[in-house]
Coordinates of C-alpha atoms in Angstrom, one line a residue:
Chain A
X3 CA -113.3 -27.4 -18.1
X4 CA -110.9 -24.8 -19.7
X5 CA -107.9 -24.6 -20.7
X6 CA -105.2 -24.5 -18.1
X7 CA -101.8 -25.0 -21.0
X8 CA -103.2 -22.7 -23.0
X9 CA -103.9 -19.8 -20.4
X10 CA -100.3 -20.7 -19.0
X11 CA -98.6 -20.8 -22.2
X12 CA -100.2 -17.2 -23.4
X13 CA -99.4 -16.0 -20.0
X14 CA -95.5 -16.9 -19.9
X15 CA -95.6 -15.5 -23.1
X16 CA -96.3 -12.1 -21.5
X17 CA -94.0 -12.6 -18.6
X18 CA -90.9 -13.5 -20.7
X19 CA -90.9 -10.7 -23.3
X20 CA -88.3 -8.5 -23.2
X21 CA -88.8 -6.3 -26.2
X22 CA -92.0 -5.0 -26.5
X23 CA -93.4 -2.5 -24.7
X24 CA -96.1 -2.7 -22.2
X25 CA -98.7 -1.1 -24.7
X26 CA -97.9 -4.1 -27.1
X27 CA -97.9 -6.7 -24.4
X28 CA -101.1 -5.4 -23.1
X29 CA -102.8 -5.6 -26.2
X30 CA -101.0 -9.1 -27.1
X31 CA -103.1 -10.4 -23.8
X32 CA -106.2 -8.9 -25.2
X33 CA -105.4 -11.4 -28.8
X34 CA -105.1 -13.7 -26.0
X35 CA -108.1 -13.5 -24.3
X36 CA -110.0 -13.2 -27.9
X37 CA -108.5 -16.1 -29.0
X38 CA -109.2 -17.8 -25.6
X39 CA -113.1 -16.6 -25.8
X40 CA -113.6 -18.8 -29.0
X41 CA -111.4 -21.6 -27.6
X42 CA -112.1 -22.7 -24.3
X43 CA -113.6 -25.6 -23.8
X44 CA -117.1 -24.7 -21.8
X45 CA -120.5 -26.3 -21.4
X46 CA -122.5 -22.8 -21.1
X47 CA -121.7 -18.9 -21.0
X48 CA -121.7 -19.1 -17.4
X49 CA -118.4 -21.6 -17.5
X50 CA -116.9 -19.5 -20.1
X51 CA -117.5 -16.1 -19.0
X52 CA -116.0 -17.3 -15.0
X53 CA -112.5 -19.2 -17.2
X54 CA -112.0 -15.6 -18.6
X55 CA -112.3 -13.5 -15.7
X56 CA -109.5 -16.0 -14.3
X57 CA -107.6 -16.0 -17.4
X58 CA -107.9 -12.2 -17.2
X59 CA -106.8 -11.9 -13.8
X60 CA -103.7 -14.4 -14.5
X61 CA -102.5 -11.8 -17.2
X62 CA -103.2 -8.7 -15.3
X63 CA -101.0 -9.2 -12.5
X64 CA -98.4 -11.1 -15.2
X65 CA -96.1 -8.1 -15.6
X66 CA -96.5 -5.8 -12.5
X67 CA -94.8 -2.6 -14.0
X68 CA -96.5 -1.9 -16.9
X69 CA -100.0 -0.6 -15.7
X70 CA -101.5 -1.1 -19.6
X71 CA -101.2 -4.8 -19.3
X72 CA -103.2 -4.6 -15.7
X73 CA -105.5 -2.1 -16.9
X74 CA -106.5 -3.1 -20.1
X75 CA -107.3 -6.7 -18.4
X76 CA -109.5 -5.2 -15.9
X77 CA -111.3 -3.3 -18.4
X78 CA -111.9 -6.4 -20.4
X79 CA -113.0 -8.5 -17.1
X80 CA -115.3 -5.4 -16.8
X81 CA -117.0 -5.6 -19.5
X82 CA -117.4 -9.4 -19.9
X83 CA -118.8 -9.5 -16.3
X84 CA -121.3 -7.0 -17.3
X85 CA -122.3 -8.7 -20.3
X86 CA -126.1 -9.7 -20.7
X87 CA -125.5 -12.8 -22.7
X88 CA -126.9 -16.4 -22.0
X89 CA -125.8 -18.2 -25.1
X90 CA -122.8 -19.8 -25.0
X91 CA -121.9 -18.8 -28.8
X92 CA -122.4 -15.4 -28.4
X93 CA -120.8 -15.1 -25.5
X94 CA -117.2 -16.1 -27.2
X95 CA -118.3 -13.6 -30.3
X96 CA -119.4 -10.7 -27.9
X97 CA -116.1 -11.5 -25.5
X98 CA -113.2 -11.6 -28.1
X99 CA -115.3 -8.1 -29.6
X100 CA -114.5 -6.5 -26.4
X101 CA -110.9 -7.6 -26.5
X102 CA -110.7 -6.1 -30.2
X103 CA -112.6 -3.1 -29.4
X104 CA -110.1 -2.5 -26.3
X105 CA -107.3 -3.4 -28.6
X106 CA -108.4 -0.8 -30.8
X107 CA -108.9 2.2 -28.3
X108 CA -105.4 1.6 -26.8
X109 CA -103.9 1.9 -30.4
X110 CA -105.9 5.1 -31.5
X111 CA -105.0 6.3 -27.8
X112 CA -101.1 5.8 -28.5
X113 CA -101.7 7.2 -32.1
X114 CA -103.3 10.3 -30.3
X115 CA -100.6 10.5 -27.7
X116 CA -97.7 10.4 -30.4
X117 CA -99.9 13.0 -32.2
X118 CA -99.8 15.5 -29.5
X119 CA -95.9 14.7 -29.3
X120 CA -95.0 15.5 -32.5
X121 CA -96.4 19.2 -32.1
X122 CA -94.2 19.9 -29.3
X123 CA -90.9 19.0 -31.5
X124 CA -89.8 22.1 -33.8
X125 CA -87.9 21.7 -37.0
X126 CA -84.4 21.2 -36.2
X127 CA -84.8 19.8 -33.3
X128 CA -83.0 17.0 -31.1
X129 CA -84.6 14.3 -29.2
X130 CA -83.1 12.6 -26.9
X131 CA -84.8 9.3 -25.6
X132 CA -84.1 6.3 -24.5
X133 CA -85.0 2.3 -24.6
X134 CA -87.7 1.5 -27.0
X135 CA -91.2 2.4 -27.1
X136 CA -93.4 2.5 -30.0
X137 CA -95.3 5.6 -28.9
X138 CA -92.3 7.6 -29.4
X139 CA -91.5 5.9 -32.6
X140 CA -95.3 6.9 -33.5
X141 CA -94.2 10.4 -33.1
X142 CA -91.9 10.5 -35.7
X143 CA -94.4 8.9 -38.0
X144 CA -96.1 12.4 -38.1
X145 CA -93.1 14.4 -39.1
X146 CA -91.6 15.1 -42.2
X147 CA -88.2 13.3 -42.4
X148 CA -85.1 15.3 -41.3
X149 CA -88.0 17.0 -39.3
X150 CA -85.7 16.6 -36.2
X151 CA -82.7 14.5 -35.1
X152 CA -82.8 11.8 -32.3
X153 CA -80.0 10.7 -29.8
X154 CA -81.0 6.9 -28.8
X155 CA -79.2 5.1 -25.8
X156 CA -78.9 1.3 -26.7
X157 CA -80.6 0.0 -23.0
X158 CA -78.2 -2.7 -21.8
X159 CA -78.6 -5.3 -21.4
X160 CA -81.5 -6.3 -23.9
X161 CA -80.7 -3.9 -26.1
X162 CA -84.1 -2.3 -26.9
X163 CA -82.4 0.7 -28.3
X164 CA -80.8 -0.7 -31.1
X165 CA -84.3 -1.9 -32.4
X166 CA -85.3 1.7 -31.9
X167 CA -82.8 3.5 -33.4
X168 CA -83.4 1.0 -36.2
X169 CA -86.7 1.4 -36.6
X170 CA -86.7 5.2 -36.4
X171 CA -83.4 5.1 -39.3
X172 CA -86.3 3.5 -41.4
X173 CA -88.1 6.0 -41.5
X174 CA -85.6 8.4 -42.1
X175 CA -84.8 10.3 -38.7
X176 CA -80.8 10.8 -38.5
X177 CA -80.4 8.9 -35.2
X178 CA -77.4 9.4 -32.8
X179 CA -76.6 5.7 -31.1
X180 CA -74.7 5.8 -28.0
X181 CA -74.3 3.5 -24.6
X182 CA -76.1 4.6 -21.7
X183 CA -72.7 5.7 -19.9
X184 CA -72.9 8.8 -22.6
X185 CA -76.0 10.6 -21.9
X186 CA -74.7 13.1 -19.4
X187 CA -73.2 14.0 -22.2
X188 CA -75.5 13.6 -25.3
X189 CA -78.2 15.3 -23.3
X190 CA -76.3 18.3 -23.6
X191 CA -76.7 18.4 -27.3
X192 CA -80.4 18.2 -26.9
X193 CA -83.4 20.2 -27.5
X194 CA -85.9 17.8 -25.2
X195 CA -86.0 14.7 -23.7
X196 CA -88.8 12.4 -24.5
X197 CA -89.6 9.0 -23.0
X198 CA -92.8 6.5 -23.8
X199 CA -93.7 5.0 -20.4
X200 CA -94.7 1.3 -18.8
X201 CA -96.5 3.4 -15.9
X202 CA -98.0 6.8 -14.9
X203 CA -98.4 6.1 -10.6
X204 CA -100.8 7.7 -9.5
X205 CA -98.3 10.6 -8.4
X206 CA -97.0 10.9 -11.7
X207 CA -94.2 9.5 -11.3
X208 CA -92.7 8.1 -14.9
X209 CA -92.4 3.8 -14.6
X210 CA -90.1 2.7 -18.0
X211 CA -86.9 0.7 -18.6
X212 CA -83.9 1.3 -16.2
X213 CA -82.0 4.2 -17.0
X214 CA -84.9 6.5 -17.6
X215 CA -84.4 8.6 -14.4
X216 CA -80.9 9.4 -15.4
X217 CA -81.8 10.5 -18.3
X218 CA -84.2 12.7 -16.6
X219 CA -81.6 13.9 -14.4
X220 CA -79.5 14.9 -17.0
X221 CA -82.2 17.0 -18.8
X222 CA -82.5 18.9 -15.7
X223 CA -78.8 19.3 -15.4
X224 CA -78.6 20.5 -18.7
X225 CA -81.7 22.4 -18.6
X226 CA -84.1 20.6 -21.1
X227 CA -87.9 19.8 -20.6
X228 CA -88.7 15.8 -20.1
X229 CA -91.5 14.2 -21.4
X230 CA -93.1 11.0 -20.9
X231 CA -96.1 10.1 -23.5
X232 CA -97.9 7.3 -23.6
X233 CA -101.6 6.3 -23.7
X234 CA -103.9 7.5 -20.5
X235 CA -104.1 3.4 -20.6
X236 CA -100.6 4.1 -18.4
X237 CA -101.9 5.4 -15.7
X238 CA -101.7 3.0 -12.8
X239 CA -103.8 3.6 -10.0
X240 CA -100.8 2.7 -7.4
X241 CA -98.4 5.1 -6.2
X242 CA -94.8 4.6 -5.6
X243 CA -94.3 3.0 -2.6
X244 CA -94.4 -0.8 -2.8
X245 CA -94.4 -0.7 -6.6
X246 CA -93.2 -3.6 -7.6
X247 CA -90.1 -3.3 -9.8
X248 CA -89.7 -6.1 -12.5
X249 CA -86.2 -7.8 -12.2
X250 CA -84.5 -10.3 -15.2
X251 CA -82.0 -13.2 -14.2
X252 CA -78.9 -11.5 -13.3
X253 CA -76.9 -13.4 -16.1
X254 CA -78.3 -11.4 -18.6
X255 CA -76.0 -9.1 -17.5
X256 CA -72.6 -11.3 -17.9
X257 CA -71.2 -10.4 -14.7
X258 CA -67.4 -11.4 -13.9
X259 CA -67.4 -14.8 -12.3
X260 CA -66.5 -14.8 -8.7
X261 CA -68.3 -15.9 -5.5
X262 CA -68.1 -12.7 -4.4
X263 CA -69.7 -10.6 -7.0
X264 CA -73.5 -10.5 -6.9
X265 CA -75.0 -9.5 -10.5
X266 CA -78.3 -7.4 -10.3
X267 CA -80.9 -6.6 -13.8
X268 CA -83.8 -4.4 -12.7
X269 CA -85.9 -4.2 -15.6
X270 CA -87.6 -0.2 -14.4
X271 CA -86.7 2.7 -12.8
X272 CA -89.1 5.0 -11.3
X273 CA -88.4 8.7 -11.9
X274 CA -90.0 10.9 -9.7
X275 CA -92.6 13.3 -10.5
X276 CA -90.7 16.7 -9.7
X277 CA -88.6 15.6 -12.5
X278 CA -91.1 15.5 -15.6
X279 CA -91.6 18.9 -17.4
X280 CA -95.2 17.3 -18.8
X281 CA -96.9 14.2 -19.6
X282 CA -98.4 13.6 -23.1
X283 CA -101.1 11.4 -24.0
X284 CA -104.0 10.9 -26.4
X285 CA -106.0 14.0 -24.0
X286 CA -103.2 16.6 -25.0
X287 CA -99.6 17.7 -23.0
X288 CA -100.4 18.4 -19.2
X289 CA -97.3 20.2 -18.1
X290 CA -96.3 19.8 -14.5
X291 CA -97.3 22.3 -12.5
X292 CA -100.3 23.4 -14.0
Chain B
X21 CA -30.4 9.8 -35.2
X22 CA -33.2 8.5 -32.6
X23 CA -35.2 5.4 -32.8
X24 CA -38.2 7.0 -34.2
X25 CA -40.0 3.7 -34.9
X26 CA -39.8 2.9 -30.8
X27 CA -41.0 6.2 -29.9
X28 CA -44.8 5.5 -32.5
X29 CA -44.7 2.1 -31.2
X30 CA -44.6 3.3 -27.5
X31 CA -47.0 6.1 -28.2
X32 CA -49.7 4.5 -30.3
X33 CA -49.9 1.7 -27.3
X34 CA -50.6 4.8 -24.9
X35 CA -52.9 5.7 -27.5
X36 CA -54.8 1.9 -28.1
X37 CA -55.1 1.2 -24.3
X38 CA -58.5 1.3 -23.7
X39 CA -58.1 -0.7 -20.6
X40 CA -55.8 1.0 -18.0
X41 CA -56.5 3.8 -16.1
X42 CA -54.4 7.5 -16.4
X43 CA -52.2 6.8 -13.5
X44 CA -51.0 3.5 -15.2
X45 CA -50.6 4.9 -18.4
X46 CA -48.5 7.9 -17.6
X47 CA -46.4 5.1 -15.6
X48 CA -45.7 3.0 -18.6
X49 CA -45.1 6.3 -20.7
X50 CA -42.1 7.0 -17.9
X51 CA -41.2 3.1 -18.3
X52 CA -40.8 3.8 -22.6
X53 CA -38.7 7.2 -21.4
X54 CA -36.3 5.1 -19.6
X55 CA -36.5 2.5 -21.7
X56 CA -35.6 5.0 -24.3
X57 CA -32.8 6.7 -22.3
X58 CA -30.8 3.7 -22.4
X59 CA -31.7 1.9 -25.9
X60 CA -31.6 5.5 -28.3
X61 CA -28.7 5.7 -30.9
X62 CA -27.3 9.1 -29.9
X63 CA -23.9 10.5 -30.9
X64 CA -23.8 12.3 -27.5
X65 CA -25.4 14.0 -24.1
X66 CA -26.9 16.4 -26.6
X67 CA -28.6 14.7 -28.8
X68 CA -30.0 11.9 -26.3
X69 CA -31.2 15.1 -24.8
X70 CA -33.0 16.4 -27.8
X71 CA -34.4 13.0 -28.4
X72 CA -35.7 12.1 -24.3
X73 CA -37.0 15.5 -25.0
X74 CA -38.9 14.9 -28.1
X75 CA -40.1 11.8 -27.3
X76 CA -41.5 13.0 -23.9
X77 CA -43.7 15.4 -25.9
X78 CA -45.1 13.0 -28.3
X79 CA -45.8 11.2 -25.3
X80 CA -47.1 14.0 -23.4
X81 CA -50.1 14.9 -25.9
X82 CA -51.0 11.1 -26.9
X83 CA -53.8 11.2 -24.3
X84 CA -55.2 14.7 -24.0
X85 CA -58.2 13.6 -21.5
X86 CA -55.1 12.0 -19.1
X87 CA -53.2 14.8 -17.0
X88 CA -50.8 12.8 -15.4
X89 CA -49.7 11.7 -18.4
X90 CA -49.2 15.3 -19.6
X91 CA -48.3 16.1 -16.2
X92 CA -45.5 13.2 -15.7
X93 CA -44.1 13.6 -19.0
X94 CA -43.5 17.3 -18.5
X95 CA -42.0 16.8 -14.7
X96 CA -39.6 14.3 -16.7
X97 CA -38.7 17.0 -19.7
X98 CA -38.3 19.2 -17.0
X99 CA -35.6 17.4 -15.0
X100 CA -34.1 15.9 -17.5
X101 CA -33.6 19.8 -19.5
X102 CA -31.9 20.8 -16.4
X103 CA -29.3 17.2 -16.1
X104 CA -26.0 19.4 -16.0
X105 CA -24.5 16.2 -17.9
X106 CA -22.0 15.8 -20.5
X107 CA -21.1 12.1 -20.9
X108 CA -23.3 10.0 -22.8
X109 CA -23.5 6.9 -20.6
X110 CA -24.3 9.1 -17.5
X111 CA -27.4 11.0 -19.4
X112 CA -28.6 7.4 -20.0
X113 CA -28.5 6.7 -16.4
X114 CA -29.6 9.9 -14.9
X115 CA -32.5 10.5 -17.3
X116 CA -33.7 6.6 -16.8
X117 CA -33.5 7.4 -12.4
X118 CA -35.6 10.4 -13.2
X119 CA -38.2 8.3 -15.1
X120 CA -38.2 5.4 -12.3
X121 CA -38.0 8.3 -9.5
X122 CA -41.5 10.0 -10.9
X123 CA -42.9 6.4 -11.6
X124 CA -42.4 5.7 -7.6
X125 CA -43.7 9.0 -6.4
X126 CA -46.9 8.3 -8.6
X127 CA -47.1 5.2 -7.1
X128 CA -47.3 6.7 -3.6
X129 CA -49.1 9.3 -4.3
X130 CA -51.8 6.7 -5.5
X131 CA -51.8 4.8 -2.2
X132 CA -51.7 7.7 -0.2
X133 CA -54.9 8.9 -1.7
X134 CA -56.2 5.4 -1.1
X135 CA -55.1 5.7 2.3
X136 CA -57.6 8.8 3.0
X137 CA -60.2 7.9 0.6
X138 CA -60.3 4.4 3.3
X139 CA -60.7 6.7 6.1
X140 CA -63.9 7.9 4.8
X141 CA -65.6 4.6 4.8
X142 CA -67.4 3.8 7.6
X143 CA -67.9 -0.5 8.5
X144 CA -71.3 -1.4 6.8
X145 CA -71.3 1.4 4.2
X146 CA -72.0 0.8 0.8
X147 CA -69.5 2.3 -1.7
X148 CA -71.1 3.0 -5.8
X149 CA -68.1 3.7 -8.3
X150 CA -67.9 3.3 -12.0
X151 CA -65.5 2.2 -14.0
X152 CA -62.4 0.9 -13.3
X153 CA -59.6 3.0 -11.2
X154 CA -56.2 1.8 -9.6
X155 CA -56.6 4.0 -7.1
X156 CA -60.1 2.9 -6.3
X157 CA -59.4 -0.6 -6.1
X158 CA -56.1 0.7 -3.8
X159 CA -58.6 2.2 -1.3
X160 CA -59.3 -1.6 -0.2
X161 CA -56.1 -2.7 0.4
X162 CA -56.7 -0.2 3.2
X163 CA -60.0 -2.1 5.1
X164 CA -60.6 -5.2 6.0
X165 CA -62.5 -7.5 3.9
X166 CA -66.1 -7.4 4.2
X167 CA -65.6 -3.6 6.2
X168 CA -67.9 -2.3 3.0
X169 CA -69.9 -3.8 -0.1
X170 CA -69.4 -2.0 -3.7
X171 CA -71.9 -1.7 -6.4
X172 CA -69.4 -1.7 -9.7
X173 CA -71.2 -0.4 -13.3
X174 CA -69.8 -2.3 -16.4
X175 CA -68.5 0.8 -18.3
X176 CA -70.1 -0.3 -21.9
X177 CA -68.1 -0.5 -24.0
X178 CA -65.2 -1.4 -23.0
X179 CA -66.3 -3.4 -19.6
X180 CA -63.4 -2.3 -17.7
X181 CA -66.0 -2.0 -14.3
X182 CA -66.3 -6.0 -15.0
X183 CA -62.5 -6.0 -14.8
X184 CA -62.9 -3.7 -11.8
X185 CA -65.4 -5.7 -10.2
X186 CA -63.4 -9.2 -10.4
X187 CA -60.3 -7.6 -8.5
X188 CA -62.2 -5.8 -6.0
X189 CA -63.9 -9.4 -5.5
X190 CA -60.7 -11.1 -5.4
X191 CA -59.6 -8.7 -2.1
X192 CA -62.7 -10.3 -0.8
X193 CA -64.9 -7.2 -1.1
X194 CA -68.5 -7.9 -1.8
X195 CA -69.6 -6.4 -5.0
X196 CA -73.1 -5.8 -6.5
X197 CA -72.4 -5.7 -10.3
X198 CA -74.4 -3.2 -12.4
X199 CA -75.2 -2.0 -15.6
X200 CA -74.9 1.7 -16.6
X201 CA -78.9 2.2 -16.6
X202 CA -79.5 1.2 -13.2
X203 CA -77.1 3.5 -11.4
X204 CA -79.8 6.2 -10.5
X205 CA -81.6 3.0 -8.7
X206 CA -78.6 1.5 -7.0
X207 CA -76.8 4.9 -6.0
X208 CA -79.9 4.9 -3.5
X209 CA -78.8 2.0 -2.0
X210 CA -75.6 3.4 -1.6
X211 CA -73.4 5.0 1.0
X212 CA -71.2 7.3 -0.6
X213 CA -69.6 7.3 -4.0
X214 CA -66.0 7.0 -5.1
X215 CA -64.3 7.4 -8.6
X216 CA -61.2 7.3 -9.7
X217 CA -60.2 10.7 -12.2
X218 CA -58.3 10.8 -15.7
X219 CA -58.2 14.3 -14.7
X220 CA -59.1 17.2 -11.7
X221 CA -59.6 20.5 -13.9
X222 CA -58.3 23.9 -12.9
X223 CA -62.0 24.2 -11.6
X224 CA -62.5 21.3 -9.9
X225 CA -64.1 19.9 -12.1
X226 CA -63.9 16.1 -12.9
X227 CA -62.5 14.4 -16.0
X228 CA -63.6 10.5 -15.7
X229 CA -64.9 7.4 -17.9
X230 CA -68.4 8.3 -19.3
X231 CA -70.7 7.8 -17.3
X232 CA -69.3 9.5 -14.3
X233 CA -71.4 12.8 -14.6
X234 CA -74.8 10.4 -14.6
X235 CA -73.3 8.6 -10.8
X236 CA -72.3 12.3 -9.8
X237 CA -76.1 13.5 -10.5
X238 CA -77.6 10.3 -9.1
X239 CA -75.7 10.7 -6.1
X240 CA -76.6 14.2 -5.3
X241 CA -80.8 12.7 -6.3
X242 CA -80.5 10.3 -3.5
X243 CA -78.1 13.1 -1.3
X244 CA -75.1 11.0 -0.6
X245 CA -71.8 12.0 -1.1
X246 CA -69.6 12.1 -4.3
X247 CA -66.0 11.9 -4.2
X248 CA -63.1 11.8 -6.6
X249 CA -60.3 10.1 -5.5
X250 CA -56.8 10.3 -7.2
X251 CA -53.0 11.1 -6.9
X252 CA -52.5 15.2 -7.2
X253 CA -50.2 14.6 -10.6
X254 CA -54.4 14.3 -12.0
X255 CA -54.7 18.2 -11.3
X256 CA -54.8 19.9 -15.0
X257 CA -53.5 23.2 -15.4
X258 CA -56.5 23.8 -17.7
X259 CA -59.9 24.3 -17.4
X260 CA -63.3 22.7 -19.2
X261 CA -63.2 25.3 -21.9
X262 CA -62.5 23.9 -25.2
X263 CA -60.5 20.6 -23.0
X264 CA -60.7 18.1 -25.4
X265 CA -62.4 14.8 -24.7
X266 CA -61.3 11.3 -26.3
X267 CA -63.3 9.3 -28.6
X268 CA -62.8 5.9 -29.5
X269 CA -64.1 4.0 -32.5
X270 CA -67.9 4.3 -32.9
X271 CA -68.2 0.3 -33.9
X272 CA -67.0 -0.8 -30.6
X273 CA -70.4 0.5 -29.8
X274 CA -72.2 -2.0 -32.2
X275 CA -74.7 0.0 -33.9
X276 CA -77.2 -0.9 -35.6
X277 CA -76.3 -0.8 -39.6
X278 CA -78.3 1.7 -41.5
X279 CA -77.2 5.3 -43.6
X280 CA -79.3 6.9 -41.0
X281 CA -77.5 5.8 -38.1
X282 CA -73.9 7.4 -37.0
X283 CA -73.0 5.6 -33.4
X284 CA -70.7 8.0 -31.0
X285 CA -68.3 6.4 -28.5
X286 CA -66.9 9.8 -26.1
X287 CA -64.8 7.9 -24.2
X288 CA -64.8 10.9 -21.0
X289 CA -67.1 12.9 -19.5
X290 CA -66.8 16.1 -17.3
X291 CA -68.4 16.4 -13.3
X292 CA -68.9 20.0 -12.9
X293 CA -66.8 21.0 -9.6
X294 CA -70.9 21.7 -7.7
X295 CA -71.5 17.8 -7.9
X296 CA -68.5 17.1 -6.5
X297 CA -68.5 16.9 -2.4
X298 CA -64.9 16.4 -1.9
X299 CA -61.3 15.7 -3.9
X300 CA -59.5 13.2 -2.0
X301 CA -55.3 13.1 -3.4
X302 CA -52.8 12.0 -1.1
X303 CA -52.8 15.6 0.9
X304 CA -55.9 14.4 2.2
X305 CA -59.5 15.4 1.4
X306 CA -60.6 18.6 0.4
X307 CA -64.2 19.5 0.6
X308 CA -65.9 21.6 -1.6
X309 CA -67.1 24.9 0.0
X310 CA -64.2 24.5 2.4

């Protein structure tokens, strides 16, 4: 039977947010399949357990840059294929347990990987970063206010930044705002440059929003270490070539009107792995190189 | 006696533009001289003198980031200190000719560097620029429509690449419109890249919008060429030390509102003179290294 609007539904869902980050929208799908293991219609385990592998396999290729969403879906289909259950009922109840427990590692892991962050920021330092991910907002959660200042680019065209620099103002960091076109300069002014990530390929090369590899190129122009942390949930077992690079409709953008203008909005940029000084995550800082 | 109130009128609207590029404004800055050598209240020669003098000053140091505006202003004060003129009416006359005379010989010297910068673009190629420049736009005139595609950047926050982009489009030139974040994806896609310059520094290096520095490093990540492209009246006598860079207001950057937060809005930035593969002017095209 199932429940085709429903797995539709959660799945646009996934595919049409532009504001979280992938760790968020891979643990939103995991609420999804929860709440799908105690609503699907089903006559036995067997019907339930084959409409959430499906339903898991829909979300998992849903948003194609951001490896936590396709990783934390496998893991899930995983596990529920594995599971030794017959009866329907605790089927759901051992199912949406799995999608709480996964939940709940990915959220300790991003706790752990903001942890291992924080130590690598001095008093007095400046950040720079850019877009929005809560992993770097996590770091700041474990530093005294005032601990260090950060410079936040506002990521045209969504404007993820702004949320960012908002959020982080709340918690009283002295934040920086400026447009993307600035930080050749800005990075100049700063201490380190630390990004949260939508995907660690498999040759370490940083997926996250557009904008990220100039940052990164303007680090090592100015001679400053970049970072990318983010849960080892990141790490995508592709490498670069063919990764697939999420693009929004073009009229986000407001381009001029005129036949001959063609408007693009790629969502990521890749940068590559010579470029990142180390990658932090819930296992510690592995600094490139080494 | 002057006309002090024209001379802040005329100099706070070279101050306010936000919108056209150097070569433009130190044009209209000869257009108020003239303008001024035929409307001032002046007793005499002398004292229209003192006051095309004075005025060319102000009008000198309105835009510190823009050397031809420094540069054309000072070739006017020049020429117009050394008038061997006595009669009033002829002062007004002579001074206004050497206004419209500089404005014309900016004029070429903006086409003529258009005129080399077209020589270096190959049918097919794919030209990246950011920002909007007269002079880059003038290098179009020079090809046949369709002879090369352009991928514009908007130029947050003041948009003038969407400007930039519509007349490019109107020439019939077929333009991939960009935000500032996904230059470091798009400049691999590219050709070569061309911007216009505010100012060439005793060094080399480049004076442009913000934004510039991020193409220049893109461009040399991907290894294609970046070029400058401008009239010689652009070259600064000074160098990067201590030149000072304009900086609009920090709302036009919409922050987010919160004590924390303190938006910046650097209206330049400098290319050192390494990124930069060649200086195009209307003497032709200078390599670097050569």
């Amino acid at each position: 039977m199932g429940d085709s609007a429903f797995r539709r539904e959660h799945r646009q869902a996934l595919i049409d947010d532009r504001v979280s980050g992938a760790s968020q929208l891979a643990r939103q799908g995991l609420d999804s399949l929860a709440e799908y293991a105690g609503s699907c219609p089903a006559a036995d385990a067997a019907e339930l357990r084959r409409e959430l592998l499906a339903f898991a396999e829909e979300l998992q290729f849903s948003r194609p840059s951001m490896a936590p969403v396709y990783n934390l879906a496998q893991r899930f289909a995983d596990q529920v294929d594995r599971l030794d259950v017959t009866d329907l009922a605790a089927m759901r109840t051992r199912s949406a347990a799995i999608a709480e427990e996964l939940s709940d590692q990915s959220l300790e892991a991003v706790a752990g990987a903001a942890r291992h962050a924080a130590a690598l920021i001095d008093a007095g330092a400046t950040v720079i970063t850019h877009s929005s991910s809560s992993t770097v907002r996590g770091i700041f959660e474990y530093l005294p206010r005032d601990h260090a200042r950060v410079i936040v680019s506002e990521s045209r065209p969504g404007m993820e930044g702004r949320d960012q620099a908002h959020a982080l103002a709340t918690l009283g960091v002295p934040i920086t705002y400026i447009t993307e076109a600035q930080i050749g300069l800005f990075a100049g002014e700063a201490t380190l440059a630390i990004v949260g990530a939508d995907a660690i390929l498999a040759d370490g090369a940083v997926v996250n929003r557009a904008g990220t590899l100039l940052l990164a190129l303007a680090a090592r122009h100015h001679g400053i270490p970049f970072y990318a942390c983010c849960e080892s949930f990141k790490h995508s077992p592709f490498g670069p070539e063919g990764f697939e690079l999420d693009e929004m409709p073009a009229k986000e953008v407001e381009p001029p009107r005129h036949k001959c203008v063609t408007a693009r909005n790629i969502f990521f940029d890749i940068t590559p792995a010579r470029l990142v000084d180390g990658w932090i995550t819930e296992r510690g800082t592995r600094r490139n190189g080494s």
